[in-house]
CSV table of C-alpha atoms in Angstrom, one decimal:
chain,number,residue,atom,x,y,z
A,29,MET,CA,72.9,104.8,173.2
A,30,GLY,CA,73.7,108.5,173.2
A,31,GLY,CA,71.1,110.8,171.6
A,32,GLN,CA,71.2,114.4,170.4
A,33,GLU,CA,70.7,116.8,173.3
A,34,ILE,CA,67.9,119.3,172.4
A,35,ARG,CA,67.5,122.6,174.2
A,36,VAL,CA,64.4,124.5,173.0
A,37,ASP,CA,61.7,126.9,174.2
A,38,VAL,CA,58.8,124.5,174.4
A,39,VAL,CA,56.2,127.3,174.9
A,40,ALA,CA,57.5,129.1,171.8
A,41,LEU,CA,57.5,125.9,169.7
A,42,GLY,CA,54.0,125.2,170.9
A,43,ASP,CA,52.9,128.6,169.8
A,44,ALA,CA,54.5,128.0,166.4
A,45,VAL,CA,52.7,124.7,166.0
A,46,ARG,CA,49.3,126.2,166.8
A,47,ALA,CA,49.9,129.1,164.5
A,48,GLU,CA,50.8,126.8,161.6
A,49,GLN,CA,47.7,124.7,162.3
A,50,GLN,CA,45.5,127.7,162.4
A,51,ARG,CA,46.9,128.8,159.0
A,52,TRP,CA,45.9,125.4,157.6
A,53,ARG,CA,42.6,125.1,159.5
A,54,GLU,CA,40.2,125.8,156.6
A,55,ARG,CA,41.9,123.2,154.4
A,56,LEU,CA,42.0,120.6,157.2
A,57,VAL,CA,38.2,121.1,157.6
A,58,GLN,CA,37.7,120.8,153.9
A,59,LEU,CA,39.6,117.6,153.9
A,60,SER,CA,37.5,116.1,156.6
A,61,ARG,CA,34.3,117.1,154.9
A,62,SER,CA,35.4,115.9,151.5
A,63,LEU,CA,36.4,112.5,152.9
A,64,HIS,CA,33.0,112.3,154.6
A,65,ALA,CA,31.2,113.1,151.4
A,66,GLU,CA,32.9,110.3,149.5
A,67,PRO,CA,33.3,107.3,151.8
A,68,GLU,CA,35.3,104.4,150.6
A,69,LEU,CA,35.6,100.9,152.0
A,70,ALA,CA,38.6,98.9,153.3
A,71,PHE,CA,41.4,98.6,150.7
A,72,ALA,CA,39.4,100.7,148.2
A,73,GLU,CA,40.2,104.1,149.6
A,74,HIS,CA,41.9,105.4,146.4
A,75,ARG,CA,40.2,108.9,146.3
A,76,SER,CA,40.7,109.3,150.0
A,77,VAL,CA,44.4,108.7,149.7
A,78,GLU,CA,44.6,111.2,146.9
A,79,LYS,CA,42.9,113.8,149.0
A,80,VAL,CA,45.1,113.2,152.0
A,81,THR,CA,48.4,113.0,150.2
A,82,GLU,CA,47.6,116.1,148.0
A,83,LEU,CA,47.3,118.2,151.2
A,84,LEU,CA,50.4,116.7,152.7
A,85,GLY,CA,52.3,117.3,149.5
A,86,ALA,CA,51.2,120.9,149.5
A,87,ALA,CA,52.6,121.2,153.0
A,88,GLY,CA,56.0,120.1,151.9
A,89,PHE,CA,55.9,116.4,152.9
A,90,ALA,CA,57.7,113.9,150.7
A,91,VAL,CA,54.9,111.4,149.9
A,92,GLU,CA,55.7,107.8,149.0
A,93,PRO,CA,53.3,104.9,148.2
A,94,GLY,CA,53.0,102.0,150.6
A,95,PRO,CA,54.0,98.4,149.9
A,96,ASP,CA,52.9,97.1,146.5
A,97,ASP,CA,50.4,94.7,148.1
A,98,VAL,CA,48.8,97.4,150.3
A,99,PRO,CA,48.0,99.9,147.5
A,100,THR,CA,46.0,102.3,149.6
A,101,ALA,CA,48.7,102.8,152.1
A,102,PHE,CA,51.3,105.6,152.0
A,103,THR,CA,53.9,107.5,154.0
A,104,ALA,CA,54.7,111.2,154.1
A,105,VAL,CA,57.8,112.6,155.8
A,106,ARG,CA,59.2,116.0,156.8
A,107,GLY,CA,62.2,116.8,158.9
A,108,SER,CA,65.3,114.8,159.8
A,109,GLY,CA,66.8,113.3,162.9
A,110,GLU,CA,67.0,110.0,164.8
A,111,PHE,CA,63.7,110.6,166.6
A,112,THR,CA,60.7,109.8,164.4
A,113,VAL,CA,57.1,110.7,165.4
A,114,GLY,CA,54.7,108.4,163.5
A,115,ILE,CA,51.2,109.8,163.1
A,116,CYS,CA,48.6,107.3,161.8
A,117,ALA,CA,45.9,108.3,159.4
A,118,GLU,CA,42.8,106.2,158.9
A,119,TYR,CA,40.3,106.9,156.1
A,120,ASP,CA,38.2,103.8,155.5
A,121,ALA,CA,34.4,103.9,155.9
A,122,LEU,CA,31.8,101.4,156.9
A,123,PRO,CA,29.4,99.6,154.5
A,124,GLU,CA,26.1,101.4,154.0
A,125,ILE,CA,26.6,104.0,156.8
A,126,GLY,CA,29.7,105.7,155.6
A,127,HIS,CA,32.0,107.5,158.1
A,128,ALA,CA,30.1,106.3,161.1
A,129,CYS,CA,33.4,105.8,162.9
A,130,GLY,CA,34.6,109.3,162.0
A,131,HIS,CA,37.7,108.2,160.1
A,132,ASN,CA,37.4,111.5,158.1
A,133,ILE,CA,38.2,113.2,161.4
A,134,ILE,CA,41.0,110.8,162.2
A,135,ALA,CA,42.7,111.5,158.8
A,136,SER,CA,42.2,115.3,159.1
A,137,ALA,CA,43.6,115.3,162.6
A,138,ALA,CA,46.6,113.3,161.6
A,139,VAL,CA,47.4,115.7,158.7
A,140,GLY,CA,46.9,118.7,161.0
A,141,ALA,CA,49.1,117.3,163.7
A,142,ALA,CA,51.8,116.6,161.1
A,143,ILE,CA,51.7,120.0,159.5
A,144,GLY,CA,51.8,121.7,162.9
A,145,LEU,CA,54.6,119.5,164.2
A,146,ALA,CA,56.6,120.1,161.0
A,147,ALA,CA,56.9,123.7,162.0
A,148,ALA,CA,58.9,122.6,165.0
A,149,ALA,CA,60.8,119.7,163.5
A,150,ASP,CA,64.1,121.4,162.7
A,151,ASP,CA,64.3,122.9,166.2
A,152,LEU,CA,63.5,119.5,167.8
A,153,GLY,CA,65.7,117.5,165.5
A,154,ILE,CA,62.9,115.1,164.6
A,155,ARG,CA,61.3,113.4,161.6
A,156,VAL,CA,57.5,113.7,161.2
A,157,LYS,CA,56.1,110.6,159.5
A,158,VAL,CA,52.4,110.3,158.5
A,159,ILE,CA,51.5,106.7,157.9
A,160,GLY,CA,48.4,106.2,155.8
A,161,THR,CA,46.8,103.0,157.3
A,162,PRO,CA,43.9,101.5,155.2
A,163,ALA,CA,41.3,99.0,156.3
A,164,GLU,CA,41.1,99.5,160.0
A,165,GLU,CA,37.4,98.5,160.1
A,166,HIS,CA,38.1,95.2,158.4
A,167,GLY,CA,41.4,94.0,157.1
A,168,GLY,CA,44.1,95.1,159.6
A,169,GLY,CA,46.0,97.6,157.5
A,170,LYS,CA,48.3,98.4,160.3
A,171,VAL,CA,49.1,94.8,160.9
A,172,LEU,CA,50.1,94.4,157.3
A,173,LEU,CA,52.3,97.6,157.5
A,174,LEU,CA,54.0,96.4,160.7
A,175,GLU,CA,54.8,93.1,159.0
A,176,ARG,CA,56.3,95.0,156.0
A,177,GLY,CA,58.5,97.2,158.1
A,178,VAL,CA,56.7,100.5,157.7
A,179,PHE,CA,56.9,101.2,161.4
A,180,ASP,CA,60.5,100.0,161.8
A,181,ASP,CA,61.9,103.6,161.9
A,182,VAL,CA,59.1,105.0,164.1
A,183,THR,CA,60.2,106.0,167.7
A,184,VAL,CA,56.7,106.8,169.0
A,185,ALA,CA,53.3,106.6,167.3
A,186,MET,CA,50.0,108.3,167.8
A,187,MET,CA,46.5,108.9,166.5
A,188,VAL,CA,43.2,110.2,167.8
A,189,HIS,CA,39.7,108.8,167.5
A,190,PRO,CA,36.5,110.8,167.7
A,191,GLY,CA,33.9,109.7,170.2
A,192,GLN,CA,31.1,111.0,172.4
A,193,ALA,CA,33.5,112.2,175.2
A,194,ASP,CA,37.0,113.5,175.8
A,195,VAL,CA,38.6,110.6,177.7
A,196,HIS,CA,42.1,110.4,179.3
A,197,PRO,CA,44.0,107.9,177.1
A,198,ALA,CA,44.6,105.7,180.2
A,199,ALA,CA,40.8,105.1,180.4
A,200,PHE,CA,40.4,104.4,176.7
A,201,ALA,CA,40.9,100.7,176.0
A,202,SER,CA,40.1,98.3,173.2
A,203,GLN,CA,39.6,94.6,172.9
A,204,ALA,CA,41.7,92.0,171.1
A,205,VAL,CA,39.7,90.3,168.4
A,206,THR,CA,40.1,87.4,166.1
A,207,ARG,CA,37.8,86.8,163.1
A,208,PHE,CA,37.3,83.6,161.2
A,209,ALA,CA,34.9,81.7,159.0
A,210,VAL,CA,33.7,78.2,159.7
A,211,THR,CA,32.5,76.2,156.6
A,212,TYR,CA,30.4,73.1,157.0
A,213,ALA,CA,30.3,70.6,154.1
A,214,GLY,CA,27.3,68.2,154.0
A,215,ARG,CA,25.6,66.3,151.3
A,216,ALA,CA,22.7,67.5,149.2
A,217,SER,CA,19.5,65.5,148.8
A,218,HIS,CA,15.9,66.0,147.9
A,219,ALA,CA,14.2,67.4,151.0
A,220,ALA,CA,10.9,65.5,150.3
A,221,ALA,CA,11.9,62.3,148.4
A,222,ALA,CA,15.1,61.4,150.2
A,223,PRO,CA,15.9,63.7,153.1
A,224,HIS,CA,17.5,60.7,155.0
A,225,GLN,CA,20.2,60.6,152.3
A,226,GLY,CA,21.4,64.1,153.0
A,227,ILE,CA,23.7,65.6,155.5
A,228,ASN,CA,22.4,69.0,156.5
A,229,ALA,CA,25.2,71.6,156.7
A,230,ALA,CA,22.7,74.2,157.9
A,231,ASP,CA,21.8,72.0,160.9
A,232,ALA,CA,25.5,72.1,161.9
A,233,ALA,CA,25.4,75.9,161.9
A,234,VAL,CA,22.2,75.9,164.0
A,235,VAL,CA,23.7,73.5,166.6
A,236,ALA,CA,26.8,75.7,166.8
A,237,GLN,CA,24.7,78.8,167.3
A,238,VAL,CA,22.7,77.3,170.1
A,239,ALA,CA,25.9,76.0,171.8
A,240,ILE,CA,27.5,79.4,171.5
A,241,GLY,CA,24.4,81.1,172.8
A,242,LEU,CA,24.5,78.9,175.9
A,243,LEU,CA,28.3,79.5,176.3
A,244,ARG,CA,27.7,83.3,176.6
A,245,GLN,CA,26.2,82.7,180.0
A,246,GLN,CA,29.5,81.3,181.1
A,247,THR,CA,31.7,84.2,179.9
A,248,THR,CA,32.7,87.4,181.7
A,249,GLY,CA,30.9,90.6,180.8
A,250,ASP,CA,34.0,92.1,179.0
A,251,CYS,CA,34.1,89.3,176.5
A,252,ARG,CA,32.1,89.2,173.2
A,253,ILE,CA,31.2,86.6,170.6
A,254,GLY,CA,29.6,87.8,167.4
A,255,LEU,CA,28.5,85.7,164.4
A,256,PHE,CA,26.2,85.5,161.4
A,257,VAL,CA,25.4,82.8,158.9
A,258,ARG,CA,26.8,83.9,155.5
A,259,GLU,CA,25.5,80.8,153.6
A,260,GLY,CA,22.9,78.3,154.7
A,261,GLY,CA,21.1,76.8,151.8
A,262,ALA,CA,19.5,78.0,148.6
A,263,VAL,CA,15.9,76.5,148.3
A,264,THR,CA,13.6,74.6,150.6
A,265,ASN,CA,13.5,71.4,148.6
A,266,ILE,CA,17.2,70.7,148.8
A,267,ILE,CA,19.1,69.6,151.9
A,268,PRO,CA,21.8,72.3,152.3
A,269,GLU,CA,25.2,70.9,151.5
A,270,LYS,CA,27.1,73.9,152.6
A,271,ALA,CA,26.9,76.4,155.4
A,272,VAL,CA,29.3,79.2,156.2
A,273,VAL,CA,29.4,81.1,159.5
A,274,ASP,CA,31.4,84.2,160.1
A,275,CYS,CA,32.5,84.7,163.7
A,276,GLU,CA,34.5,87.0,165.9
A,277,VAL,CA,35.8,86.6,169.5
A,278,ARG,CA,36.8,89.6,171.6
A,279,ALA,CA,38.4,90.1,175.0
A,280,PHE,CA,40.6,92.7,176.6
A,281,ASP,CA,43.8,90.7,176.3
A,282,VAL,CA,45.0,88.2,173.7
A,283,GLU,CA,45.4,85.4,176.2
A,284,THR,CA,41.7,85.6,177.4
A,285,MET,CA,40.6,85.9,173.8
A,286,SER,CA,42.5,82.8,172.8
A,287,ALA,CA,41.1,80.8,175.6
A,288,LEU,CA,37.5,81.9,174.8
A,289,GLN,CA,38.1,81.1,171.1
A,290,GLU,CA,39.0,77.5,172.0
A,291,ARG,CA,35.6,77.1,173.7
A,292,VAL,CA,33.8,78.7,170.8
A,293,MET,CA,35.6,76.2,168.4
A,294,ALA,CA,34.3,73.4,170.6
A,295,CYS,CA,30.8,74.6,169.9
A,296,PHE,CA,31.4,74.7,166.1
A,297,ASP,CA,32.9,71.2,166.4
A,298,ALA,CA,29.7,70.1,168.2
A,299,GLY,CA,27.7,71.2,165.2
A,300,ALA,CA,29.8,69.1,162.9
A,301,ARG,CA,29.6,66.0,165.1
A,302,ALA,CA,25.9,66.3,165.6
A,303,SER,CA,25.0,66.7,161.9
A,304,GLY,CA,27.7,64.5,160.3
A,305,ALA,CA,29.1,67.4,158.3
A,306,THR,CA,32.8,68.1,158.0
A,307,MET,CA,34.2,71.4,159.2
A,308,THR,CA,37.0,73.7,158.0
A,309,VAL,CA,38.1,77.0,159.6
A,310,GLU,CA,39.8,79.9,157.9
A,311,LEU,CA,41.0,83.2,159.4
A,312,THR,CA,39.3,86.1,157.6
A,313,GLU,CA,41.4,89.0,159.0
A,314,PRO,CA,44.6,89.5,161.0
A,315,LEU,CA,44.3,89.3,164.8
A,316,TYR,CA,43.9,92.7,166.4
A,317,ALA,CA,45.7,93.0,169.7
A,318,ASP,CA,44.5,94.9,172.7
A,319,LEU,CA,45.5,98.6,173.1
A,320,VAL,CA,48.5,99.7,175.3
A,321,GLN,CA,48.5,103.4,176.0
A,322,GLU,CA,52.0,104.8,176.7
A,323,PRO,CA,51.7,106.5,180.2
A,324,ALA,CA,53.9,109.6,179.7
A,325,MET,CA,52.4,110.5,176.4
A,326,SER,CA,48.9,109.8,177.7
A,327,ASP,CA,49.4,112.3,180.5
A,328,ARG,CA,50.8,115.0,178.3
A,329,PHE,CA,48.0,114.5,175.7
A,330,ALA,CA,45.4,114.8,178.5
A,331,ALA,CA,46.9,118.0,179.8
A,332,HIS,CA,46.8,119.6,176.3
A,333,VAL,CA,43.2,118.5,175.8
A,334,GLU,CA,42.3,120.3,179.0
A,335,ALA,CA,44.3,123.3,178.0
A,336,LEU,CA,42.1,123.5,174.9
A,337,GLY,CA,39.1,124.0,177.2
A,338,ARG,CA,37.7,120.5,177.0
A,339,SER,CA,36.4,118.7,179.9
A,340,LEU,CA,38.3,115.5,180.3
A,341,ARG,CA,36.8,112.2,181.6
A,342,GLU,CA,39.3,110.2,183.6
A,343,THR,CA,37.3,107.0,183.7
A,344,HIS,CA,34.7,105.0,181.7
A,345,GLY,CA,36.2,105.4,178.3
A,346,MET,CA,35.6,103.0,175.5
A,347,ARG,CA,35.2,99.5,176.9
A,348,GLY,CA,34.5,97.7,173.6
A,349,GLY,CA,35.5,97.7,170.0
A,350,SER,CA,38.9,96.8,168.6
A,351,THR,CA,41.6,98.5,166.6
A,352,ASP,CA,44.7,97.4,164.7
A,353,MET,CA,46.4,100.3,166.5
A,354,GLY,CA,46.6,97.8,169.3
A,355,ASN,CA,49.1,95.8,167.3
A,356,VAL,CA,51.2,98.9,166.8
A,357,SER,CA,51.1,99.7,170.5
A,358,HIS,CA,52.6,96.4,171.4
A,359,VAL,CA,55.6,97.2,169.3
A,360,VAL,CA,56.0,101.0,169.4
A,361,PRO,CA,55.2,103.3,172.3
A,362,SER,CA,51.8,104.7,171.3
A,363,ILE,CA,48.7,106.6,172.2
A,364,HIS,CA,45.2,106.3,170.7
A,365,PRO,CA,43.0,108.6,172.7
A,366,SER,CA,39.4,109.8,172.2
A,367,ILE,CA,38.4,113.3,171.2
A,368,ALA,CA,34.8,114.3,171.6
A,369,ILE,CA,32.4,115.5,168.9
A,370,ILE,CA,30.8,117.7,171.5
A,371,GLY,CA,27.1,117.3,171.7
A,372,CYS,CA,26.9,114.1,169.8
A,373,GLU,CA,24.4,111.7,171.4
A,374,HIS,CA,25.0,108.8,169.1
A,375,PRO,CA,27.7,106.1,169.6
A,376,PRO,CA,30.1,105.2,166.7
A,377,HIS,CA,28.9,102.8,164.0
A,378,THR,CA,25.5,104.5,163.8
A,379,ARG,CA,24.0,106.8,161.2
A,380,GLY,CA,23.7,109.5,163.9
A,381,PHE,CA,27.4,109.4,164.5
A,382,ALA,CA,28.1,109.5,160.8
A,383,ALA,CA,26.0,112.7,160.6
A,384,ALA,CA,27.8,114.3,163.5
A,385,ALA,CA,31.2,113.6,161.9
A,386,ALA,CA,30.4,116.3,159.3
A,387,THR,CA,29.3,119.1,161.6
A,388,PRO,CA,31.2,122.1,163.2
A,389,ALA,CA,31.7,120.0,166.3
A,390,GLY,CA,33.3,117.3,164.2
A,391,ASP,CA,35.5,119.9,162.6
A,392,ASP,CA,36.6,121.1,166.1
A,393,ALA,CA,37.4,117.5,167.1
A,394,ALA,CA,39.7,117.2,164.1
A,395,VAL,CA,41.5,120.5,164.8
A,396,ASP,CA,41.7,120.1,168.6
A,397,GLY,CA,42.9,116.5,168.2
A,398,ALA,CA,45.6,117.7,165.8
A,399,ALA,CA,46.7,120.3,168.3
A,400,ALA,CA,46.9,117.9,171.2
A,401,MET,CA,48.8,115.3,169.3
A,402,ALA,CA,51.4,117.8,167.9
A,403,LEU,CA,51.9,119.5,171.3
A,404,THR,CA,52.3,116.1,172.9
A,405,ALA,CA,55.0,115.2,170.4
A,406,VAL,CA,56.8,118.5,171.1
A,407,ASP,CA,56.8,117.7,174.9
A,408,VAL,CA,58.2,114.2,174.3
A,409,ALA,CA,60.8,115.2,171.9
A,410,ALA,CA,62.0,118.2,174.0
A,411,ASP,CA,62.1,116.3,177.3
A,412,PRO,CA,65.7,114.9,177.5
A,413,VAL,CA,64.7,112.0,179.7
A,414,LEU,CA,61.7,110.9,177.7
A,415,ARG,CA,63.5,111.4,174.4
A,416,GLN,CA,66.4,109.2,175.5
A,417,LYS,CA,64.1,106.6,177.0
A,418,PHE,CA,62.2,106.2,173.7
A,419,LEU,CA,65.4,106.3,171.6
A,420,ASP,CA,66.9,103.6,173.7
A,421,GLU,CA,63.7,101.5,173.4
A,422,HIS,CA,63.7,102.0,169.7
A,423,ALA,CA,67.4,100.9,169.4
A,424,ALA,CA,66.6,97.8,171.5
A,425,ARG,CA,63.7,96.9,169.2
A,426,ARG,CA,65.9,97.2,166.1
A,427,THR,CA,68.7,95.2,167.6
A,428,SER,CA,66.2,92.5,168.6
A,429,ALA,CA,64.7,92.4,165.1
A,430,ALA,CA,68.1,92.0,163.6
A,431,THR,CA,69.1,89.0,165.7
């Protein structure tokens, strides 16, 4: 497939991108702080979407709501051309501890990257598409948007995640994860007068937990099994007739995760067999795939992070956690690097990290992340070999999807 040949001064375009981002810096920081001050949970991020899209609209982006059944999703587009840069914005928070994963920074960085890149869009012949992706923490918003075709026109995708260190994208990995609920159904009976007539569903949950605890010794160190008992009885004098266990299984590729899940399910089945309860299983969230970092974009992002004066770590990035950006990365060439909240001593999903996400260092992470993403996109779109490579891959995806 023949693409449009682009001849541009990359340095001059980079300067224009940085100048535009600097012009919007104060409003980008205000956005990050405002999102942080009013955290909203998965699929309920209505005020957050208003704040993000208001700023994008002010910057000349054409904002459209997402699919009807994903009401806190949106898209915002500027520019035209066959090459579309998708920039993912996350904005959901965590229960009780707010923006302890720094999604306020992610959203602000996405907006900043898009605004800066829009200043070079006409010269590069590209579309800049911000994709508002709700429910990353729980719910798989990006998975839903993939299924509904929101990423079909995206040539390359990117986002940036705050952390404790600046890490080369190649060293920043995430685990595949599946989450499900196991429900045991027993039979209630008086715990003192007729315990022998009951079938204790809570016992089934206990047996399963013990079996899974023993299984952990036989798993490799990069696998994880997490669970908690959501329901397990109401009062002491009634044999519990229902127990519900929420569980997740993680590994660094889907195949390993699926194999481990089979062993975990055998432990749950053991609980049912031992207690006499019946068992049903229900997926509670979409499966999150492992993260695939596109090599060429990764190297360019790393170079721009270092040019910003940050000290880049080449190894020992995130080796745990999961993201629905993994699903995107298996379909669209993508990067999902880490940008440091410099000086933060607390890992994500803690109150300390939440506090750090609303500090000057957190503001710098948003602004620098925006700059590195936008400059990476300029490099990719201006490089004739890379541009054509990604356009050809995009055309092949669309052909495959149509057949």
